[in-house]
Structure formats: C-alpha cells, structure tokens
PDB file of C-alpha atoms in Angstrom:
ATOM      1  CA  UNK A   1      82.218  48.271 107.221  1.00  0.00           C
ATOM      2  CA  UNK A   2      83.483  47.067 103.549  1.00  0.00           C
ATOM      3  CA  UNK A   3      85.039  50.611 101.984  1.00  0.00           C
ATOM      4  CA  UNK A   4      82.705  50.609  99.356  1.00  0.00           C
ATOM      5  CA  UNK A   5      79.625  52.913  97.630  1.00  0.00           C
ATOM      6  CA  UNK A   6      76.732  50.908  95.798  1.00  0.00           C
ATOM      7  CA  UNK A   7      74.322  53.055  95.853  1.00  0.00           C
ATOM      8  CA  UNK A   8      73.289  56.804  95.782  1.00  0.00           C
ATOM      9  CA  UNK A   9      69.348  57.312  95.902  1.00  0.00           C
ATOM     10  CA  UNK A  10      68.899  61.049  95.063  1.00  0.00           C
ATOM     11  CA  UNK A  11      65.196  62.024  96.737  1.00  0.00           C
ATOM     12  CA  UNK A  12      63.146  64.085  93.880  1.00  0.00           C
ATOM     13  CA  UNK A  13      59.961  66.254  93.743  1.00  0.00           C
ATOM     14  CA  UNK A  14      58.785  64.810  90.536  1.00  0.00           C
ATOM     15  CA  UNK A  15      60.229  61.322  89.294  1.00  0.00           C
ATOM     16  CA  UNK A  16      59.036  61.157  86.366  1.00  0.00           C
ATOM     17  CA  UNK A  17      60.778  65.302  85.499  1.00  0.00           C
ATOM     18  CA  UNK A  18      63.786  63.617  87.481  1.00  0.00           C
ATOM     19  CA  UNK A  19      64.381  60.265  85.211  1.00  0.00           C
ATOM     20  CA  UNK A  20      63.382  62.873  82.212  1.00  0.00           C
ATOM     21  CA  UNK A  21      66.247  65.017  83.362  1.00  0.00           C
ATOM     22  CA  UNK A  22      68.341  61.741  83.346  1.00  0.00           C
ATOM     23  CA  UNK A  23      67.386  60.871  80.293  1.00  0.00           C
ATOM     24  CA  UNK A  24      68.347  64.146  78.570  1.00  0.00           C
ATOM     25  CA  UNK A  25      71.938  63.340  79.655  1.00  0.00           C
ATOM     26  CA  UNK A  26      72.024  60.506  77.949  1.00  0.00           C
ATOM     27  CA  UNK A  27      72.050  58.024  80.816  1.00  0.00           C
ATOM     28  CA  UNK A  28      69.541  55.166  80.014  1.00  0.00           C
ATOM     29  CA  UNK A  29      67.718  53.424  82.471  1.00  0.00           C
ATOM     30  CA  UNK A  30      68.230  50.161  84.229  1.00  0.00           C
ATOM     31  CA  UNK A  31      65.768  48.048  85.473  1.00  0.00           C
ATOM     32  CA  UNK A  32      63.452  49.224  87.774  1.00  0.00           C
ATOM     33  CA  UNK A  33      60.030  48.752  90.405  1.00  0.00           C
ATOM     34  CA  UNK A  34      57.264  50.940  90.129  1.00  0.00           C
ATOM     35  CA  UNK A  35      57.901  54.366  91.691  1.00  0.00           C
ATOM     36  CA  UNK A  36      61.564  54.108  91.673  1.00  0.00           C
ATOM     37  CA  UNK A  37      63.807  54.876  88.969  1.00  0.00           C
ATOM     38  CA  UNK A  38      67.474  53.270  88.938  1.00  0.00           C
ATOM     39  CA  UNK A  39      70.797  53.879  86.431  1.00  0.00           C
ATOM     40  CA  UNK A  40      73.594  51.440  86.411  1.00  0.00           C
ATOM     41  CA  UNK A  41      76.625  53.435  86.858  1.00  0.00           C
ATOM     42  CA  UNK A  42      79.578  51.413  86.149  1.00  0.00           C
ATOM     43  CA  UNK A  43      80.111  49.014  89.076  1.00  0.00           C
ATOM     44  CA  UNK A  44      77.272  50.909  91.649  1.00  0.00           C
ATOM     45  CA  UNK A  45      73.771  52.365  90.701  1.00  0.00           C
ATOM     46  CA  UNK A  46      72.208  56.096  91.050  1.00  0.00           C
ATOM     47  CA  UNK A  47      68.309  55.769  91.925  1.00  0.00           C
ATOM     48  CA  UNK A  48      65.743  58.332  91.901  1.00  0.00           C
ATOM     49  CA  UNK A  49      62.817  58.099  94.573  1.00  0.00           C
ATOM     50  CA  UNK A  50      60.447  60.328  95.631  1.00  0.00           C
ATOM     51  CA  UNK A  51      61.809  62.821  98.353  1.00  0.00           C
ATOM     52  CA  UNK A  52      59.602  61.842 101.180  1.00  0.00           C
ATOM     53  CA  UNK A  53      59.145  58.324 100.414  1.00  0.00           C
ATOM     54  CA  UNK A  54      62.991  58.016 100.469  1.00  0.00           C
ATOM     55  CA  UNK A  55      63.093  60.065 104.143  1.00  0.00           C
ATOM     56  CA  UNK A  56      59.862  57.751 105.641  1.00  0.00           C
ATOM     57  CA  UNK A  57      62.218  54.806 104.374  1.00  0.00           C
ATOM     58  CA  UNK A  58      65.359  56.074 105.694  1.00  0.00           C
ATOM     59  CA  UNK A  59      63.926  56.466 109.403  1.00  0.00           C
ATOM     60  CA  UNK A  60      64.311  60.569 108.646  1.00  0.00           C
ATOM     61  CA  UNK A  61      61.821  62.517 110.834  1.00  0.00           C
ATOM     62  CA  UNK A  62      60.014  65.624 108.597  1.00  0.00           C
ATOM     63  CA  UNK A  63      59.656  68.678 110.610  1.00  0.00           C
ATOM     64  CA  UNK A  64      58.221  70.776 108.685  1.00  0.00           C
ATOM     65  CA  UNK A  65      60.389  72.776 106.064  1.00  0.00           C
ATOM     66  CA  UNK A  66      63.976  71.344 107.035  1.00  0.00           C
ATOM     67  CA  UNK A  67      64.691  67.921 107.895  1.00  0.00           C
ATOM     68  CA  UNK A  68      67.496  67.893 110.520  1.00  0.00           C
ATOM     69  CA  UNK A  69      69.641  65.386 111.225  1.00  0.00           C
ATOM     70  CA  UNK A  70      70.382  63.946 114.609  1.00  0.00           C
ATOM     71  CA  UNK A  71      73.459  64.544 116.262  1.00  0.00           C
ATOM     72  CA  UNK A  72      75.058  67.296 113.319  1.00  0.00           C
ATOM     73  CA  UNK A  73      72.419  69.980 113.290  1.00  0.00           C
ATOM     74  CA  UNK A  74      72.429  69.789 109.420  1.00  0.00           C
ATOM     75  CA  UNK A  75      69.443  69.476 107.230  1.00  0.00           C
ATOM     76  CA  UNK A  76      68.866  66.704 105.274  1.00  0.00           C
ATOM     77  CA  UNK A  77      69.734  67.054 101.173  1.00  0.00           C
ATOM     78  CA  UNK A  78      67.116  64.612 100.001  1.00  0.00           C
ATOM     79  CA  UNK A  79      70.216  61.712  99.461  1.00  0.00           C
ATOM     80  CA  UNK A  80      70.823  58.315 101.107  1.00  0.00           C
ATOM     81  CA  UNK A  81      74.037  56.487 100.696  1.00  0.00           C
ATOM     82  CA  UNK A  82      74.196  52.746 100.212  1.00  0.00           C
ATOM     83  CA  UNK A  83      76.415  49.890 100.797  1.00  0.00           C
ATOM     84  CA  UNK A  84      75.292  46.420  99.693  1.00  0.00           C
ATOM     85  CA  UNK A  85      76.362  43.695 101.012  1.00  0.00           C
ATOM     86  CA  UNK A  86      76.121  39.761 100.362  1.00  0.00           C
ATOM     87  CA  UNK A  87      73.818  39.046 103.553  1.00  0.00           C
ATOM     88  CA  UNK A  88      71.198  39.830 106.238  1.00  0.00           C
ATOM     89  CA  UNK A  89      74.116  38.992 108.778  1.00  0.00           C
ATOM     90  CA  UNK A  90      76.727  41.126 106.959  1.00  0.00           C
ATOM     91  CA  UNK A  91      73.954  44.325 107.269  1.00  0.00           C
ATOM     92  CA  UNK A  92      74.079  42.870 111.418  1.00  0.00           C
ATOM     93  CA  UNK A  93      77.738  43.033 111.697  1.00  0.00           C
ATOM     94  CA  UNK A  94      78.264  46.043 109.782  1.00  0.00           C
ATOM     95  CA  UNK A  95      75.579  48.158 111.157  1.00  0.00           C
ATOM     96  CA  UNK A  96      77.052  47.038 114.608  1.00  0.00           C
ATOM     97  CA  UNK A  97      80.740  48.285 113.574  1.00  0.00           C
ATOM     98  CA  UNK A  98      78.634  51.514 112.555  1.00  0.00           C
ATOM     99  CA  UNK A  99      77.645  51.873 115.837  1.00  0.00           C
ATOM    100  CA  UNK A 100      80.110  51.122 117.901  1.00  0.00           C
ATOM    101  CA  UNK A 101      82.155  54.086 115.869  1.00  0.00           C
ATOM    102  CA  UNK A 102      79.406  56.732 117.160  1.00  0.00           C
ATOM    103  CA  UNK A 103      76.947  56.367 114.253  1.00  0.00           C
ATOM    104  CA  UNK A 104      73.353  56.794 115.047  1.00  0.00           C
ATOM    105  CA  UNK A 105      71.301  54.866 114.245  1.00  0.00           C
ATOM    106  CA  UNK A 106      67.855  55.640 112.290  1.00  0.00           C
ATOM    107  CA  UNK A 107      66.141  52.762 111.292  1.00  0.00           C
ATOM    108  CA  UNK A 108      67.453  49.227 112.951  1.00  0.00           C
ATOM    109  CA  UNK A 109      68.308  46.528 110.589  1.00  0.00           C
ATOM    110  CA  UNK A 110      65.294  44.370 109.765  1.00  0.00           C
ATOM    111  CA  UNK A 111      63.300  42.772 106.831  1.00  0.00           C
ATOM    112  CA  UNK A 112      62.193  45.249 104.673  1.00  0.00           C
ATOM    113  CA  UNK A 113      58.702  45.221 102.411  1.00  0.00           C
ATOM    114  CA  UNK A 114      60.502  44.853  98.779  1.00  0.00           C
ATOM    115  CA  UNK A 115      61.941  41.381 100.001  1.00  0.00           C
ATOM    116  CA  UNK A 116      65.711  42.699 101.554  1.00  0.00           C
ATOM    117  CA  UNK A 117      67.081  43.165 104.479  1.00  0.00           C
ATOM    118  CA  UNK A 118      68.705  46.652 105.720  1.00  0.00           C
ATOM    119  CA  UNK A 119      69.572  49.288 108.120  1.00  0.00           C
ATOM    120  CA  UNK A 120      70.021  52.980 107.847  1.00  0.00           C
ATOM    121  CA  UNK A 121      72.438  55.367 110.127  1.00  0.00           C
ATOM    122  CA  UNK A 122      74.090  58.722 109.932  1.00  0.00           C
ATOM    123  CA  UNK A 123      77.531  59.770 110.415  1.00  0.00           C
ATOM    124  CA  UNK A 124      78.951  62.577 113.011  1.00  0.00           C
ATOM    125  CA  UNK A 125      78.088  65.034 110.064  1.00  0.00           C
ATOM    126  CA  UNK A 126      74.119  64.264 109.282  1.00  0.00           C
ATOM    127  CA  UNK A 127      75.307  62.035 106.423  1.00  0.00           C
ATOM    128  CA  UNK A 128      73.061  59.115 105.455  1.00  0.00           C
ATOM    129  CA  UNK A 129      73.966  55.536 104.839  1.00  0.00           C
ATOM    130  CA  UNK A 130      71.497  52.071 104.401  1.00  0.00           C
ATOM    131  CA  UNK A 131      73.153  49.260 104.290  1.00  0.00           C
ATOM    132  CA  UNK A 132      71.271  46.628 102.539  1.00  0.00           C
ATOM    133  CA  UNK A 133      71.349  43.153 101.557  1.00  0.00           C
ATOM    134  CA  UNK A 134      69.284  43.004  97.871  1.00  0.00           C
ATOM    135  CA  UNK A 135      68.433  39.149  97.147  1.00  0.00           C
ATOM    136  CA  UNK A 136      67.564  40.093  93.774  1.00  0.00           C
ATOM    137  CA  UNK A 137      70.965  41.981  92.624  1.00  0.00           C
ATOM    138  CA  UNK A 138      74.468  41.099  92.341  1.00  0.00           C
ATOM    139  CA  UNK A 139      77.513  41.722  94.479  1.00  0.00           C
ATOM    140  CA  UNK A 140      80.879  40.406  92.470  1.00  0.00           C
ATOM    141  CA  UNK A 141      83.886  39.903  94.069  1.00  0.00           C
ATOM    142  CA  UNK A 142      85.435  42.729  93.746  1.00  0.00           C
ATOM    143  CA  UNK A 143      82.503  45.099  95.208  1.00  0.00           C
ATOM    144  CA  UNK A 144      80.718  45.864  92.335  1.00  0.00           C
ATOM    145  CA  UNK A 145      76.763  46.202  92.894  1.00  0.00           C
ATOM    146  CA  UNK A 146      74.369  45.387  89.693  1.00  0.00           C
ATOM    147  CA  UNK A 147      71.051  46.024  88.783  1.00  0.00           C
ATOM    148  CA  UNK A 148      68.836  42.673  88.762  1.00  0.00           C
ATOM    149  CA  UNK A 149      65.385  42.160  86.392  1.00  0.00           C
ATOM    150  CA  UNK A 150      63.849  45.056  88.246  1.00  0.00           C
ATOM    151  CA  UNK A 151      62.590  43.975  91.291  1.00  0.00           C
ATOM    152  CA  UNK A 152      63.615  44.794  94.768  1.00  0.00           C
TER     153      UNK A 152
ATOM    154  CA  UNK B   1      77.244  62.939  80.325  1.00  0.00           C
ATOM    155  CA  UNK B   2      79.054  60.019  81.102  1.00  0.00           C
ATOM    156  CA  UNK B   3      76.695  57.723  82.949  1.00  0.00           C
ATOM    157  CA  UNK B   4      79.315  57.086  86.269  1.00  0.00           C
ATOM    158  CA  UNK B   5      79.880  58.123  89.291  1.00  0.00           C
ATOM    159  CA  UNK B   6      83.219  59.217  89.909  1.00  0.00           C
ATOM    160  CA  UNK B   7      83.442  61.188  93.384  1.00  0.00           C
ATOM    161  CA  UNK B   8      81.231  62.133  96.374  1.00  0.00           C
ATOM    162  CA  UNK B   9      81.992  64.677  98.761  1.00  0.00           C
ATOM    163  CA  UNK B  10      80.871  65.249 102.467  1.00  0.00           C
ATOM    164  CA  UNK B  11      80.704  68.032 103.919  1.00  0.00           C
ATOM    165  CA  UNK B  12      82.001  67.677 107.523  1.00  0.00           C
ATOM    166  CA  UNK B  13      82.271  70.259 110.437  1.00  0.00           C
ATOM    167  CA  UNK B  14      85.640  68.769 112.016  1.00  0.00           C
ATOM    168  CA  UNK B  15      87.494  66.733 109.519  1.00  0.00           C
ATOM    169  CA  UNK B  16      90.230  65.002 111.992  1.00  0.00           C
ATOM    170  CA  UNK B  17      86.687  63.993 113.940  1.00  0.00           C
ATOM    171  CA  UNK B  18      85.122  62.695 110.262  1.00  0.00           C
ATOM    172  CA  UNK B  19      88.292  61.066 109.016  1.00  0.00           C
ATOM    173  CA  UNK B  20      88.347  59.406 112.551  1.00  0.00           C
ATOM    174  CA  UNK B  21      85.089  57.801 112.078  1.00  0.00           C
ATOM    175  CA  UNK B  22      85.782  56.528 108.867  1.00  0.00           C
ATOM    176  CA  UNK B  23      88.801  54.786 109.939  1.00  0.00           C
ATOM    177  CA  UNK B  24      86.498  53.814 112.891  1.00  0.00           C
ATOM    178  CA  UNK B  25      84.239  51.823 110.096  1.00  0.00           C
ATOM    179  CA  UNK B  26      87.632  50.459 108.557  1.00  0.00           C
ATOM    180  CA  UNK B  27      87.882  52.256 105.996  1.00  0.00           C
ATOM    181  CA  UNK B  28      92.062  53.279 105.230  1.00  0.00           C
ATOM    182  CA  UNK B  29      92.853  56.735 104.085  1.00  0.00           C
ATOM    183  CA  UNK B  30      93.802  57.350 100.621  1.00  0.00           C
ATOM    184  CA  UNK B  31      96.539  59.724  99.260  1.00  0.00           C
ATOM    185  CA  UNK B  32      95.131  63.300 100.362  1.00  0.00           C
ATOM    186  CA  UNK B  33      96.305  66.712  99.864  1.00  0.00           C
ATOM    187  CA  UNK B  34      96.069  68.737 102.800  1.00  0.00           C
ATOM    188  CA  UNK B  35      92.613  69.716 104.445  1.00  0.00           C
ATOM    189  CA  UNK B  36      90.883  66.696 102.536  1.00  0.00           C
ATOM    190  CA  UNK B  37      90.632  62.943 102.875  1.00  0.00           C
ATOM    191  CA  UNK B  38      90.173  60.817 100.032  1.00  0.00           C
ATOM    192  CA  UNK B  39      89.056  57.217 100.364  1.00  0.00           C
ATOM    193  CA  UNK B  40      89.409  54.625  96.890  1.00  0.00           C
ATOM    194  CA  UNK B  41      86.051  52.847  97.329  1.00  0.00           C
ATOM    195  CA  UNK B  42      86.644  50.618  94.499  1.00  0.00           C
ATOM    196  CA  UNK B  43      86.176  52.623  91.329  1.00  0.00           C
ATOM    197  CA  UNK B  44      85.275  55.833  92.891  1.00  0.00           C
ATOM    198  CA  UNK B  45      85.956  57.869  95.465  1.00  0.00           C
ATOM    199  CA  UNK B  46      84.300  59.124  98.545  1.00  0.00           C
ATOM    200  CA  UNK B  47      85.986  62.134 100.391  1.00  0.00           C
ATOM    201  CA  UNK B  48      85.741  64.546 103.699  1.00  0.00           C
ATOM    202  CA  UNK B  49      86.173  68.516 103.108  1.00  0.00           C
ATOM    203  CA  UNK B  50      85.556  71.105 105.337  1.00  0.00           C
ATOM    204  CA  UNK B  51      81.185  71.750 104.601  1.00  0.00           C
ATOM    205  CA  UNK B  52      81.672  75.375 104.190  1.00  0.00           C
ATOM    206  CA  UNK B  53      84.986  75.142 101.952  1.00  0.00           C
ATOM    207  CA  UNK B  54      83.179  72.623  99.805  1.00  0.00           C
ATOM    208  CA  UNK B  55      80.048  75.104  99.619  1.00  0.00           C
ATOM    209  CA  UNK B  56      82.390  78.012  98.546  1.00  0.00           C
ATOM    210  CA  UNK B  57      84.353  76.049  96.500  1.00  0.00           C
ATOM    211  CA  UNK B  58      81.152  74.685  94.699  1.00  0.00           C
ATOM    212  CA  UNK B  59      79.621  78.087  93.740  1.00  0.00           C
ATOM    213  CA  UNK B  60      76.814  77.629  97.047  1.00  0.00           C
ATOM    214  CA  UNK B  61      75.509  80.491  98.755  1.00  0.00           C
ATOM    215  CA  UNK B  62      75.341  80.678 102.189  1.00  0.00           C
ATOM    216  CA  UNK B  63      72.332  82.129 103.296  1.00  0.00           C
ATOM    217  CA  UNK B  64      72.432  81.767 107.119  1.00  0.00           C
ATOM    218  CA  UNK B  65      72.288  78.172 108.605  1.00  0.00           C
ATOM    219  CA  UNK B  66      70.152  77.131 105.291  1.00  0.00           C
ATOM    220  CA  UNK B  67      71.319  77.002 102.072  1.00  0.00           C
ATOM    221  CA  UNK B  68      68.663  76.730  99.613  1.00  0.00           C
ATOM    222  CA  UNK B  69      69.479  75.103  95.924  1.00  0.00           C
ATOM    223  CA  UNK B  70      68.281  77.306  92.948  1.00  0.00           C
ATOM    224  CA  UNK B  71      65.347  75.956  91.091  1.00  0.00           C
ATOM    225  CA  UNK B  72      64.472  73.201  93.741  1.00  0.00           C
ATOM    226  CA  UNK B  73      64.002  75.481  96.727  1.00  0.00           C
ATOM    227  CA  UNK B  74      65.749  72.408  98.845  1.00  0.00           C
ATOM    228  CA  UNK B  75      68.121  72.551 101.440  1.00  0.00           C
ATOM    229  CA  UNK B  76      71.790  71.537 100.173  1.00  0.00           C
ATOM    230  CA  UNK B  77      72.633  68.470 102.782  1.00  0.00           C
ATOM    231  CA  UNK B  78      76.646  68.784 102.100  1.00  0.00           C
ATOM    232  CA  UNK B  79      77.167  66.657  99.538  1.00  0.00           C
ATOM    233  CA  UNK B  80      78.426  67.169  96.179  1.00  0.00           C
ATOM    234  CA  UNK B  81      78.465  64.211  93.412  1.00  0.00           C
ATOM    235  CA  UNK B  82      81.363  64.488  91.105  1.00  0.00           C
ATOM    236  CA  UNK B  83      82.017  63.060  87.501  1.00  0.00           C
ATOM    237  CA  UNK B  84      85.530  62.846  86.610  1.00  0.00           C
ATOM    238  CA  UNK B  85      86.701  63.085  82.695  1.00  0.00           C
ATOM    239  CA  UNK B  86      89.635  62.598  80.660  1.00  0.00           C
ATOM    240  CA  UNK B  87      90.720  66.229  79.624  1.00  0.00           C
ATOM    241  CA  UNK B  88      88.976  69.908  79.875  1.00  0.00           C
ATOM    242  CA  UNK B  89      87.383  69.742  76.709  1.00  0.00           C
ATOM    243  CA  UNK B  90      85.070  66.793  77.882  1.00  0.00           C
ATOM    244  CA  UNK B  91      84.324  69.035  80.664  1.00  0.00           C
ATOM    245  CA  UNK B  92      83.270  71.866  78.740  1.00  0.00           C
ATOM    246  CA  UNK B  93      81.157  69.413  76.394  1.00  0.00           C
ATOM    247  CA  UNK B  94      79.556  67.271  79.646  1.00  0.00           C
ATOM    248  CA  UNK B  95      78.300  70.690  81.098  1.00  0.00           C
ATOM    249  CA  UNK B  96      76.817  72.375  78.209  1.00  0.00           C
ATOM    250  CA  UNK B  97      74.844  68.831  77.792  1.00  0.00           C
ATOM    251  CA  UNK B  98      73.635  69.460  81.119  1.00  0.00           C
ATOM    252  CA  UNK B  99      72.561  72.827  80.389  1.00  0.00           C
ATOM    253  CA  UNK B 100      70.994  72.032  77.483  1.00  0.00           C
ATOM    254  CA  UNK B 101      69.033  69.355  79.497  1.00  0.00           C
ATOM    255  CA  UNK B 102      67.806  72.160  81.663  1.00  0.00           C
ATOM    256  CA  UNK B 103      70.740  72.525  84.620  1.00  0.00           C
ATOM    257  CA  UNK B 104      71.603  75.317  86.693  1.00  0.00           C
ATOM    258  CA  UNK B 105      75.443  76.818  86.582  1.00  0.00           C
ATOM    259  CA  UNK B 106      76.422  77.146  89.851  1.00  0.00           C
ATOM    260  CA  UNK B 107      80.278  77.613  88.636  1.00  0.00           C
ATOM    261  CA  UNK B 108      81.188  77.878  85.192  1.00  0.00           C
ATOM    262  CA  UNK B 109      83.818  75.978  84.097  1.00  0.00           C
ATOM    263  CA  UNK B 110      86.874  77.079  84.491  1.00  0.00           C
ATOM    264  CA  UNK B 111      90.801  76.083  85.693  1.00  0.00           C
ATOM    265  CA  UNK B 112      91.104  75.617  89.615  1.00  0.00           C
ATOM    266  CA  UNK B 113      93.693  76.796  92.199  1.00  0.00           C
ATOM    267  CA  UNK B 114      94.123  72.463  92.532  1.00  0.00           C
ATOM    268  CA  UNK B 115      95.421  72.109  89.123  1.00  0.00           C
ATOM    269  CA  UNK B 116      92.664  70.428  87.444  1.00  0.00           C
ATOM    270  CA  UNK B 117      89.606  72.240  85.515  1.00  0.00           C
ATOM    271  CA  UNK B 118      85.999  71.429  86.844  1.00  0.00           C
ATOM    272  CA  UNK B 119      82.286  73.459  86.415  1.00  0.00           C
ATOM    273  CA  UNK B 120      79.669  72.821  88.919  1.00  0.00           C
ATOM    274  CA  UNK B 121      75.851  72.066  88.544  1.00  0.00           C
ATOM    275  CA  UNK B 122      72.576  71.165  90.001  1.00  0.00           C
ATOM    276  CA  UNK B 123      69.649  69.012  88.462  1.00  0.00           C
ATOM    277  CA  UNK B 124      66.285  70.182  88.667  1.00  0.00           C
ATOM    278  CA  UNK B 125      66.129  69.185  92.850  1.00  0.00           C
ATOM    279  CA  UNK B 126      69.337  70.757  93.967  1.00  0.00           C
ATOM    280  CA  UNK B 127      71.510  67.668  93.919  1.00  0.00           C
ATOM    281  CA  UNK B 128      74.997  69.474  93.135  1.00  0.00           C
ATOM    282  CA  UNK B 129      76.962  67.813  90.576  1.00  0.00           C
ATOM    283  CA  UNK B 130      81.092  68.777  89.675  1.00  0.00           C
ATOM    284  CA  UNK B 131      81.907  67.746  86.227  1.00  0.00           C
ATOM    285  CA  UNK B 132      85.821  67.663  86.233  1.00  0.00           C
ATOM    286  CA  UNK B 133      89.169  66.657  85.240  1.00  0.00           C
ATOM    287  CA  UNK B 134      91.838  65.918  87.064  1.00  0.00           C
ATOM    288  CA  UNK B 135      95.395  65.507  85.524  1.00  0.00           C
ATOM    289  CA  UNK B 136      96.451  63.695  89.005  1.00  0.00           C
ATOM    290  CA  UNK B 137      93.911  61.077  89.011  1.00  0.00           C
ATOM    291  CA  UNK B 138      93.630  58.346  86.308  1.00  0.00           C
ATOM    292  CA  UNK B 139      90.000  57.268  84.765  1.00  0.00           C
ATOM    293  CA  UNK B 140      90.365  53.697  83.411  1.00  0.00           C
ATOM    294  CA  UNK B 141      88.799  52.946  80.115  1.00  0.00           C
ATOM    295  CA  UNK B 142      85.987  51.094  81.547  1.00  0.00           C
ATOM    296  CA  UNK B 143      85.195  54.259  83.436  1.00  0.00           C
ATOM    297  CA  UNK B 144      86.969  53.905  86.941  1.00  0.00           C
ATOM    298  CA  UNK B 145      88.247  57.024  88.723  1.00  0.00           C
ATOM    299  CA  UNK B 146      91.724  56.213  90.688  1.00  0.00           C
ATOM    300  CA  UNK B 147      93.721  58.568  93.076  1.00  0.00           C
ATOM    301  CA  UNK B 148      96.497  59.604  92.493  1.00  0.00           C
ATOM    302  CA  UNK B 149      99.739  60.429  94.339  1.00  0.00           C
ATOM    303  CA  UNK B 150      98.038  62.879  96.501  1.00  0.00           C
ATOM    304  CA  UNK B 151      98.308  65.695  94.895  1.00  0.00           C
ATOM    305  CA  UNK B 152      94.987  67.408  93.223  1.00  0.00           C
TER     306      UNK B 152
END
C-alpha cells in the first residue's frame, strides 16, 4: 500500500456549523458535491460529511450510542482515512496487500454511486482507511491528491 | 490557522503489533524517538503512540472504556490531527484563532517534556486537533512537515 495520506473525512453533526467552523479559521473551501464539504490542504484534502452518512459509506455498523470497531474493541471517532490511488486495479491490489497484513475488511472494493471506485478496511487498532480511485481528481507524481471541479 | 495538515496520530494498544502492520502494508519506518513510530507520508506525517499516552498527553479524559469529547458528546476514536508551525509564537496565535472561532482548550499551550511547544484543541464534533512546533522537524515554505533526526 503506497505510504501516503490523501484524504481525512472528519464525520460532523451539522455540516453546514462544521464548514462554518472551517471557515472561521480561515481555511477556504475547495470544490465540492452537495452534502459534502472539502478543503485542499496542501498536497491532500480534509472533507467534512455528515457523521452517519460517512459510517453507512464506510461499511461501519451503528449500534446504538458507540460504534465499535471490529477486531480492536474501540469506538469509532466519526473519521475515515483515505489513500487515492491512480486506478480501480490499484484499490484491488492494495486492498489485497491490506488484507493479507490482517486488515479487516468493511466494505469490499467496488464501484461506488459518485462515479469511483473504492474499498474501506480497518487496522489492528479500529482505525479506518478507504482507498479510492477518484476519476474526477488528480494524483501527481509525487503523491499529491487535488481537488477536481467539484464532483465526485 | 494554516490550512494543512501536518501530522496524524493513532492511537494503538500494542505498538510493536501496529508498527508491524504498517510495515506489513509497506510502509518503512521513519526516524522515531522511543515509544513512537513516525512514518514521512509525503508532506506529512502519520504516526503510532501508545492510545492512552496519546489521550494523556492530549489533555483527554478517561472516563472508563469511553471517552467522550467536550461540546460534541462523541466518542474520541484515537486519533489526533496535528498542525505543525514555524516557532511558538505562531502557536500561540493559531490557537487563540481557534478559540475565537469557538474551540475547546483541551491543553493550553505550553512547552513539552519533547522539546517542542504545542496546545491542543477540539472543533465543535470532538475531532482533536495539536497546534505545534517542533524545533526537530522542518516545515518547507510551501507548507510540508519533514522529520527530523529522530529526536522530538
């Protein structure tokens, strides 16, 4: 799996307090889809979603209060790690290198509605990586993820 | 505040088991102190501490097997996000900003046993935050956060 971070999606109870919040700090927006709010930070991106929508997405099972996380006991913290990657068959390989390190597995890797591809697993420890393949942003050469014209 | 991402931090029950994994995925160590692993992932960082060190050391109270974030009644997942600056003062500055834009404190800041100087919030749904600088570590002009020689 390439030793890289593209993405951190922070789940929020109220996006539009969240990006305000944001916003106060002086980070300005990138572009964004309806009901999601990203930030271009340097060469990765920070995105807001909605806290369940982000565990539904993320294959995370809601029971009740906590949210806990297979095979570490710990509840989940509302945040989902991403590595992007240049193709549907580099989300394969590296979800496959995931697993054969003891990762499990949450959601398998498949087409997903906003027109990517991705997987999601969890570490020994409860923490939360996707790793996705975005057709509409930008992987350079040297890792770096950017924000596209706001869709995907 | 700076609109980067500099650092993030899992927490990890056995960090020989989480480094392990890591390495499992590919992923080569980085120059560590002792009783934390640091991984360059291209401009940033990603690194394994010890969950309840990093909850101590971040000004989280643990209440049981929960640990509930003020002002977001959320459970904190182990993770902290970090922001790394060029000298104390932009510490101090970064932080009050936050405040001002409605954070809680969750440790003033203030210089650490490490050698650096750091304060610790958390937005309004308990996503923990470490503004901090770190005389080791180098932060490029375009924003990058590099390790150092292991110390720090």
């Amino acid at each position: 799996m390439d030793q890289r971070l593209s993405l951190v999606t922070l789940g929020v109870n109220d996006l539009d307090r969240a990006r305000d919040f944001y916003r106060a700090l002086g980070w300005e927006t990138g572009p964004s889809p309806e009901h999601i709010v990203f930030f271009q930070t340097g060469g990765m991106v920070v995105a807001l979603w909605e806290r369940m929508a982000l565990a539904v997405d993320s294959g995370i099972e809601i029971d009740g209060e906590a949210e806990d996380m297979p095979g570490s006991g710990a509840a989940w913290g509302g945040k989902v790690l991403g590595l992007n990657v240049a193709s549907a068959a580099d989300v394969d390989e590296q979800l496959e290198s995931a697993m054969a390190a003891g990762a499990t597995i949450l959601r398998p890797a498949g087409s997903r509605y906003w027109g990517g591809y991705s997987g999601v697993f969890t570490d020994l420890d409860g923490h939360v990586w996707e790793i996705a393949h975005n057709p509409y942003w930008s992987v350079t050469e040297d890792g770096q993820t950017l924000l596209g014209d706001g869709r995907g």
